[in-house]
Amino acid sequence: MLKPVLWIHGEALGPANPALVAHPGAPALFVFDRELIETQRLSLKRLGFLYECLLELPVTLRHGDVVEEVLSFARRHGADGVVTSAAVDPRFGLLREQIAAQLPLQVLEPEPFVALPEPLDLRRFSRYWRRAEPVLWGRGSAAAPPAPAQRWDR
Amino acid sequence: MRSGDSLPPGDLPRQFASRDGMEATLRQLFPQAPGGLSPIQGGRRAAEAALAAIDPAAYGRSRNHLDGAVTRLSPHIRHGVLSLVEVREAVFAWLARSGQPPVAAQKLINELGWRDYWQRLWRQLGDGIWRDQEPLKTGHPPERYAAALPDDLLEARTGLACMDGFASELIHTGWLHNHARMWLAAYVVHWRLIQWQAGARWFLQHLLDGDPASNNLSWQWVASSFSSKPYMFNRENLERFSSGRYCSACAAASEGTCPFEASYEQLQAHLFPGASPC
């Protein structure tokens, strides 16, 4: 891909975004996903927070149908493809497939928090943590016992 | 609404005279989005300031308390403004700088592990995070739970100072302490008998760090469809970790009608009378 545009999504709004790192200066786009915002009735707080994050990134901002907007942005810049970063939300996977049906699309992986061989037993956090904690701390043997399972995202 | 920038048709503005100006523009762009801006600001500068302020040792000691030294990094991590790798490295740098032993940062690294764990599970489960991972252990059949949140909860007027305080904070700031999330979720699911999915959708509407995997699987942890028993609490627990700030001003507490005023054994019998002993 010689002249790509970058599709920036809501899981990677920082300078570590691998698409921004790999293609500094390339035209970049973020689309406020109209369907998602309306069906989930996202509050203005959430949209405002995203907007403030985006104002500190070199991206064009649009609101509408994500696939249509990305393809239209690529045409506007005479791009020969789209580069984006990997995402966990399955919705991004569906959007990626639709874009890739029209234009070459490259997905770049961010650096993992901890590199672990697959498959991994994820039935409980304790099973994951028994594998992850020693790697994180750079030790080869068993780690300290995990904390009690009383969690929420924070 | 725009201050001087000339944009191609349909491009959204990037320059505003003030935060109020941005809010007014966003109201026009997203007329269906309820509420106003959060006092919590987004962006890399705000994220870096929050990261520079972390104290992993204090976090480990006090994180369960509403006044504890929590990092408030979650909205920035959720949207990749900070990567988990950056935060991990900042914690290790703090250890090197402070000369503290690794155990001082163990809790915070563990919490970052939770974030990674939820994301890995999301990759594995996809939209399955919206379905019960296991049967509930509450003794109630699934149809016993209501599908929607009642207005008194949505409008923060249950009459319980704690729950109304949490609901109000959620709606107005988009952030809640972890313990408050657990208490509110347990109240919704176990005291009000509402499906966890209704609560999860409510949180995702408002939380700046609203991540479907972390959020839904944590609701399932409270509900007991992703844990071996339902999570519950009593007044003593809530009062202790909130320094009594809610109970001291709560009519239910002073009138003796607080639904959380009981021992865990009493609550277990009251809330889950048909549950099998664990």
XYZ file of C-alpha atoms in Angstrom:
432
model
C 0.000 0.000 0.000
C 1.645 3.209 -1.179
C -0.944 5.819 -0.329
C -3.259 4.676 2.463
C -5.689 6.530 4.642
C -5.934 5.601 8.309
C -9.146 4.575 9.989
C -8.922 5.429 13.677
C -11.484 3.824 15.981
C -12.481 4.265 19.599
C -10.199 1.601 21.045
C -6.993 3.376 20.010
C -7.160 7.134 20.520
C -3.580 7.616 21.643
C -0.118 8.023 20.137
C 0.522 4.279 20.545
C -2.068 3.579 17.829
C 0.018 1.401 15.481
C -1.579 2.888 12.353
C -0.552 6.394 13.412
C 2.919 5.149 14.345
C 3.404 3.335 11.031
C 2.069 6.154 8.835
C 2.770 9.528 10.428
C 1.220 12.310 8.409
C -1.158 10.092 6.440
C -4.773 11.333 6.270
C -6.633 9.848 9.221
C -10.349 9.594 9.912
C -12.579 8.937 12.912
C -16.285 8.386 12.377
C -18.900 8.852 15.067
C -20.948 5.747 14.376
C -24.503 7.025 13.979
C -26.167 3.633 14.335
C -24.190 2.672 17.434
C -24.769 6.016 19.128
C -28.500 5.888 18.494
C -29.147 2.248 19.334
C -27.135 2.394 22.551
C -28.450 5.867 23.444
C -24.939 6.946 24.357
C -24.893 10.000 26.588
C -23.328 13.305 25.596
C -20.718 12.726 28.316
C -19.329 9.752 26.461
C -19.381 11.503 23.086
C -17.802 14.626 24.566
C -15.031 12.605 26.167
C -14.288 10.934 22.831
C -14.393 14.282 21.068
C -11.842 15.774 23.451
C -9.548 12.789 22.896
C -9.873 13.248 19.138
C -9.105 16.961 19.242
C -5.594 16.037 20.375
C -5.073 13.649 17.456
C -4.401 14.582 13.798
C -7.695 13.200 12.500
C -10.636 14.308 10.412
C -13.941 13.849 12.237
C -17.178 12.712 10.639
C -20.581 11.480 11.811
C -22.553 8.854 9.943
C -22.251 5.377 8.459
C -18.725 4.205 9.249
C -18.146 2.106 6.121
C -19.505 4.753 3.777
C -17.486 7.470 5.452
C -14.209 5.525 5.400
C -14.619 4.628 1.724
C -15.573 8.181 0.831
C -12.566 9.531 2.766
C -10.288 7.139 0.888
C -11.682 8.376 -2.459
C -11.301 11.994 -1.394
C -7.591 11.394 -0.778
C -7.009 9.126 -3.781
C -5.951 6.352 -1.423
C -5.055 2.846 -2.504
C -6.089 1.254 0.788
C -6.999 1.641 4.440
C -4.813 0.978 7.463
C -6.322 0.517 10.894
C -5.434 -0.969 14.265
C -6.747 -4.229 15.676
C -9.911 -3.958 17.764
C -11.600 -6.258 20.218
C -15.211 -5.130 19.747
C -16.781 -7.525 17.223
C -18.607 -4.605 15.640
C -15.289 -3.302 14.311
C -14.643 -6.713 12.767
C -17.902 -6.495 10.815
C -17.127 -2.961 9.650
C -13.621 -4.032 8.638
C -15.029 -6.825 6.487
C -17.306 -4.409 4.645
C -14.479 -1.972 4.020
C -12.132 -4.764 2.924
C -14.703 -5.853 0.342
C -14.148 -2.506 -1.409
C -10.522 -1.586 -0.733
C -7.329 -3.272 0.486
C -7.290 -3.079 4.278
C -4.382 -3.663 6.622
C -4.862 -4.272 10.357
C -1.930 -3.516 12.647
C -1.651 -5.146 16.068
C -0.680 -3.089 19.105
C 1.987 -4.322 21.498
C 0.335 -6.813 23.882
C 0.143 -6.137 27.621
C 1.526 -9.611 28.154
C 2.516 -12.098 25.471
C 1.098 -15.531 26.254
C 0.873 -18.634 24.093
C -2.614 -19.569 22.872
C -4.887 -21.266 23.658
C -5.326 -19.835 27.102
C -7.748 -21.065 29.758
C -9.973 -18.044 30.487
C -12.708 -19.719 32.510
C -11.663 -17.764 35.591
C -9.290 -14.864 36.100
C -7.154 -16.947 38.451
C -6.301 -19.369 35.641
C -5.261 -16.535 33.334
C -3.321 -14.793 36.078
C -1.340 -17.885 37.006
C 0.068 -17.743 33.493
C 0.287 -13.970 33.050
C 1.677 -12.737 36.343
C 5.070 -14.476 36.203
C 5.577 -13.285 32.628
C 4.697 -9.719 33.559
C 7.124 -9.670 36.412
C 9.778 -11.338 34.306
C 9.906 -14.472 36.374
C 9.792 -18.025 35.141
C 8.345 -19.673 38.225
C 5.069 -19.467 40.116
C 3.962 -15.988 41.153
C 2.348 -14.618 44.264
C -1.289 -15.666 44.728
C -3.819 -13.516 42.886
C -5.920 -11.043 44.817
C -9.513 -12.019 45.727
C -11.917 -11.860 42.817
C -13.785 -8.674 43.616
C -13.390 -6.580 40.534
C -14.796 -4.033 38.217
C -13.262 -2.086 35.432
C -11.767 1.162 36.632
C -19.990 27.061 16.508
C -16.797 27.063 14.539
C -13.999 29.489 15.141
C -12.321 30.230 11.893
C -11.568 26.805 10.414
C -12.820 26.148 6.913
C -13.801 22.515 6.542
C -14.989 20.286 3.704
C -18.745 19.643 3.889
C -19.626 17.127 6.587
C -16.315 17.339 8.436
C -16.929 18.064 12.114
C -15.330 21.126 13.704
C -12.034 20.848 15.570
C -11.776 24.334 16.996
C -13.914 25.818 19.742
C -13.707 29.015 21.687
C -14.445 27.176 24.935
C -15.613 23.875 26.407
C -19.109 25.341 26.638
C -18.919 26.106 22.936
C -17.960 22.527 22.227
C -20.853 21.283 24.343
C -23.306 23.475 22.430
C -21.986 22.117 19.132
C -22.221 18.536 20.319
C -25.834 19.088 21.382
C -26.590 20.094 17.809
C -24.635 17.216 16.301
C -26.086 14.579 18.608
C -29.538 15.847 19.595
C -30.631 12.425 20.862
C -27.707 12.030 23.263
C -28.948 12.765 26.788
C -27.253 15.057 29.311
C -24.241 17.338 29.122
C -20.466 17.009 29.262
C -18.722 15.243 32.115
C -16.479 17.261 34.412
C -13.858 14.626 33.532
C -11.890 15.801 30.545
C -10.731 13.571 27.706
C -7.482 13.730 25.779
C -3.863 12.747 26.002
C -2.848 15.673 28.226
C -5.440 14.754 30.841
C -4.449 11.083 30.556
C -0.753 11.830 31.058
C -1.542 13.970 34.090
C -3.550 11.122 35.611
C -0.773 8.653 34.866
C 1.872 10.904 36.417
C -0.197 11.060 39.606
C -0.493 7.321 40.287
C 0.688 5.974 43.618
C 0.607 2.173 43.295
C 1.398 1.558 46.962
C -1.395 3.822 48.198
C -3.671 2.299 45.597
C -2.962 -1.178 46.921
C -3.709 -0.108 50.488
C -6.821 1.957 49.930
C -8.467 1.071 46.620
C -11.631 -0.404 48.122
C -12.478 2.817 49.934
C -14.465 5.497 48.116
C -11.834 7.993 49.239
C -8.978 5.656 48.332
C -6.080 6.464 46.012
C -7.695 5.030 42.890
C -6.047 5.989 39.611
C -9.072 7.054 37.529
C -7.162 5.879 34.470
C -9.995 3.684 33.212
C -11.602 6.089 30.677
C -8.191 6.767 29.149
C -7.328 3.073 28.983
C -10.748 2.129 27.649
C -10.257 4.313 24.582
C -6.590 3.589 24.085
C -5.488 7.115 24.933
C -3.146 5.257 27.239
C -2.205 1.721 26.285
C -1.979 -0.976 28.930
C 1.686 -1.297 27.996
C 2.286 2.382 28.796
C 0.571 2.052 32.149
C 2.483 -1.139 32.960
C 5.759 0.628 32.171
C 4.742 3.650 34.256
C 4.110 1.361 37.219
C 7.473 -0.343 36.808
C 9.133 3.080 36.486
C 7.411 4.160 39.708
C 8.828 1.075 41.422
C 12.338 1.850 40.209
C 12.016 5.499 41.235
C 10.485 4.902 44.624
C 12.759 2.044 45.621
C 9.712 0.151 46.888
C 9.613 -3.643 46.630
C 7.562 -5.155 43.758
C 4.794 -6.161 46.141
C 3.942 -2.455 46.514
C 2.685 -2.429 42.925
C 1.208 -5.909 42.848
C -2.434 -4.825 43.221
C -2.251 -2.260 40.460
C -0.534 -4.660 38.068
C -3.215 -7.192 39.004
C -5.934 -4.698 38.060
C -4.295 -4.086 34.693
C -4.375 -7.857 34.331
C -8.141 -7.766 34.842
C -8.489 -5.320 31.987
C -6.407 -7.600 29.736
C -8.388 -10.629 30.876
C -11.752 -9.067 30.016
C -10.486 -8.091 26.565
C -9.204 -11.600 25.899
C -12.561 -13.001 26.967
C -14.384 -10.591 24.671
C -12.283 -11.830 21.735
C -13.275 -15.360 22.665
C -16.965 -14.765 23.424
C -17.858 -11.956 20.998
C -21.459 -10.864 21.515
C -21.826 -13.826 23.880
C -20.849 -11.408 26.665
C -24.529 -10.399 26.637
C -25.638 -13.923 27.579
C -25.367 -15.677 30.931
C -22.063 -17.515 31.019
C -23.400 -19.949 33.615
C -26.757 -20.515 35.355
C -27.533 -18.048 38.152
C -26.879 -19.320 41.672
C -29.523 -17.145 43.305
C -32.258 -19.766 43.387
C -34.536 -17.517 41.299
C -35.638 -18.584 37.811
C -34.496 -16.196 35.048
C -38.076 -15.072 34.388
C -38.271 -13.672 37.915
C -36.037 -10.766 36.852
C -37.565 -7.669 35.238
C -36.306 -6.645 31.809
C -36.155 -2.893 32.398
C -34.909 -0.496 35.044
C -37.642 1.328 36.985
C -37.943 5.107 36.818
C -37.043 5.681 40.450
C -33.619 4.185 39.818
C -33.086 5.970 36.502
C -34.036 9.247 38.154
C -32.011 8.659 41.327
C -35.024 8.855 43.642
C -35.208 5.451 45.305
C -35.130 7.154 48.698
C -31.872 5.397 49.578
C -29.160 8.035 49.869
C -26.391 5.676 48.788
C -28.081 4.312 45.675
C -29.418 7.713 44.669
C -25.957 9.161 45.176
C -24.370 6.499 42.975
C -27.027 6.815 40.259
C -26.668 10.581 40.271
C -22.872 10.397 40.055
C -23.129 7.921 37.201
C -25.526 10.145 35.277
C -23.720 13.431 35.908
C -20.045 12.487 35.830
C -19.852 9.199 33.933
C -17.572 7.644 36.512
C -18.132 5.554 39.619
C -15.727 4.009 42.067
C -15.445 0.249 41.661
C -17.055 -0.456 45.004
C -19.982 1.836 44.196
C -20.474 -0.040 40.918
C -20.618 -3.316 42.802
C -23.059 -2.022 45.412
C -25.313 -0.432 42.807
C -25.243 -3.519 40.586
C -26.028 -5.823 43.514
C -28.921 -3.569 44.526
C -30.307 -3.592 40.964
C -30.040 -7.348 40.474
C -30.628 -8.814 43.930
C -32.772 -6.300 45.799
C -34.795 -5.043 42.826
C -34.722 -8.292 40.838
C -33.836 -6.739 37.492
C -31.942 -8.519 34.720
C -28.258 -7.699 34.807
C -28.388 -6.802 31.113
C -30.661 -3.827 31.865
C -28.163 -2.516 34.389
C -25.258 -3.198 32.050
C -26.887 -1.186 29.255
C -27.506 1.682 31.682
C -23.874 1.748 32.753
C -22.668 1.643 29.146
C -24.819 4.630 28.301
C -23.085 6.724 30.910
C -19.683 5.398 31.982
C -16.793 7.142 30.242
C -14.890 3.877 30.590
C -17.922 1.911 29.400
C -16.397 -1.213 27.933
C -18.899 -3.967 27.125
C -16.572 -6.776 28.183
C -15.429 -5.358 31.528
C -18.885 -4.029 32.232
C -21.032 -7.006 31.287
C -18.818 -9.670 32.755
C -18.577 -7.703 35.999
C -22.387 -7.463 36.108
C -22.430 -11.207 35.548
C -19.972 -11.614 38.394
C -22.364 -9.739 40.678
C -25.422 -11.584 39.340
C -23.641 -14.979 39.742
C -23.711 -16.034 36.095
C -19.928 -15.623 36.027
C -19.057 -16.568 39.603
C -19.807 -19.278 42.094
C -22.185 -17.172 44.200
C -24.044 -13.859 43.981
C -22.237 -10.767 45.268
C -24.043 -8.927 48.055
C -23.177 -6.411 50.737
C -24.723 -5.019 53.875
C -24.976 -1.597 55.433
C -21.948 -2.145 57.626
C -19.805 -2.826 54.567
C -21.122 0.159 52.628
C -20.907 2.488 55.607
C -17.336 1.446 56.323
C -15.997 1.932 52.817
C -17.898 5.179 52.270
C -17.023 6.710 55.656
C -20.727 6.833 56.420
C -21.290 9.744 54.063
C -24.579 8.333 52.759
C -26.010 6.711 55.866
C -25.577 9.866 57.940
C -28.007 11.711 55.671
C -30.359 8.868 54.780
C -33.956 8.808 55.954
C -34.114 5.021 55.512
C -31.139 4.619 57.839
C -32.598 6.854 60.526
C -36.099 5.380 60.208
C -34.881 1.793 60.368
C -36.045 0.905 56.857
C -32.625 0.480 55.260
C -32.806 -2.736 53.190
C -29.101 -3.351 53.741
C -29.279 -3.249 57.539
C -28.775 -6.954 58.257
C -26.163 -9.633 58.706
C -24.930 -11.538 55.665
C -26.736 -14.641 56.922
C -30.029 -12.734 57.149
C -29.546 -11.206 53.708
C -28.680 -14.566 52.196
C -31.919 -16.036 53.585
C -33.969 -13.020 52.515
C -32.560 -12.485 49.022
C -31.824 -16.050 47.985
C -34.219 -18.281 49.885
C -34.146 -20.987 47.227
C -30.400 -20.993 46.605
C -28.378 -24.127 47.201
C -25.787 -23.753 49.928
C -22.365 -23.010 48.431
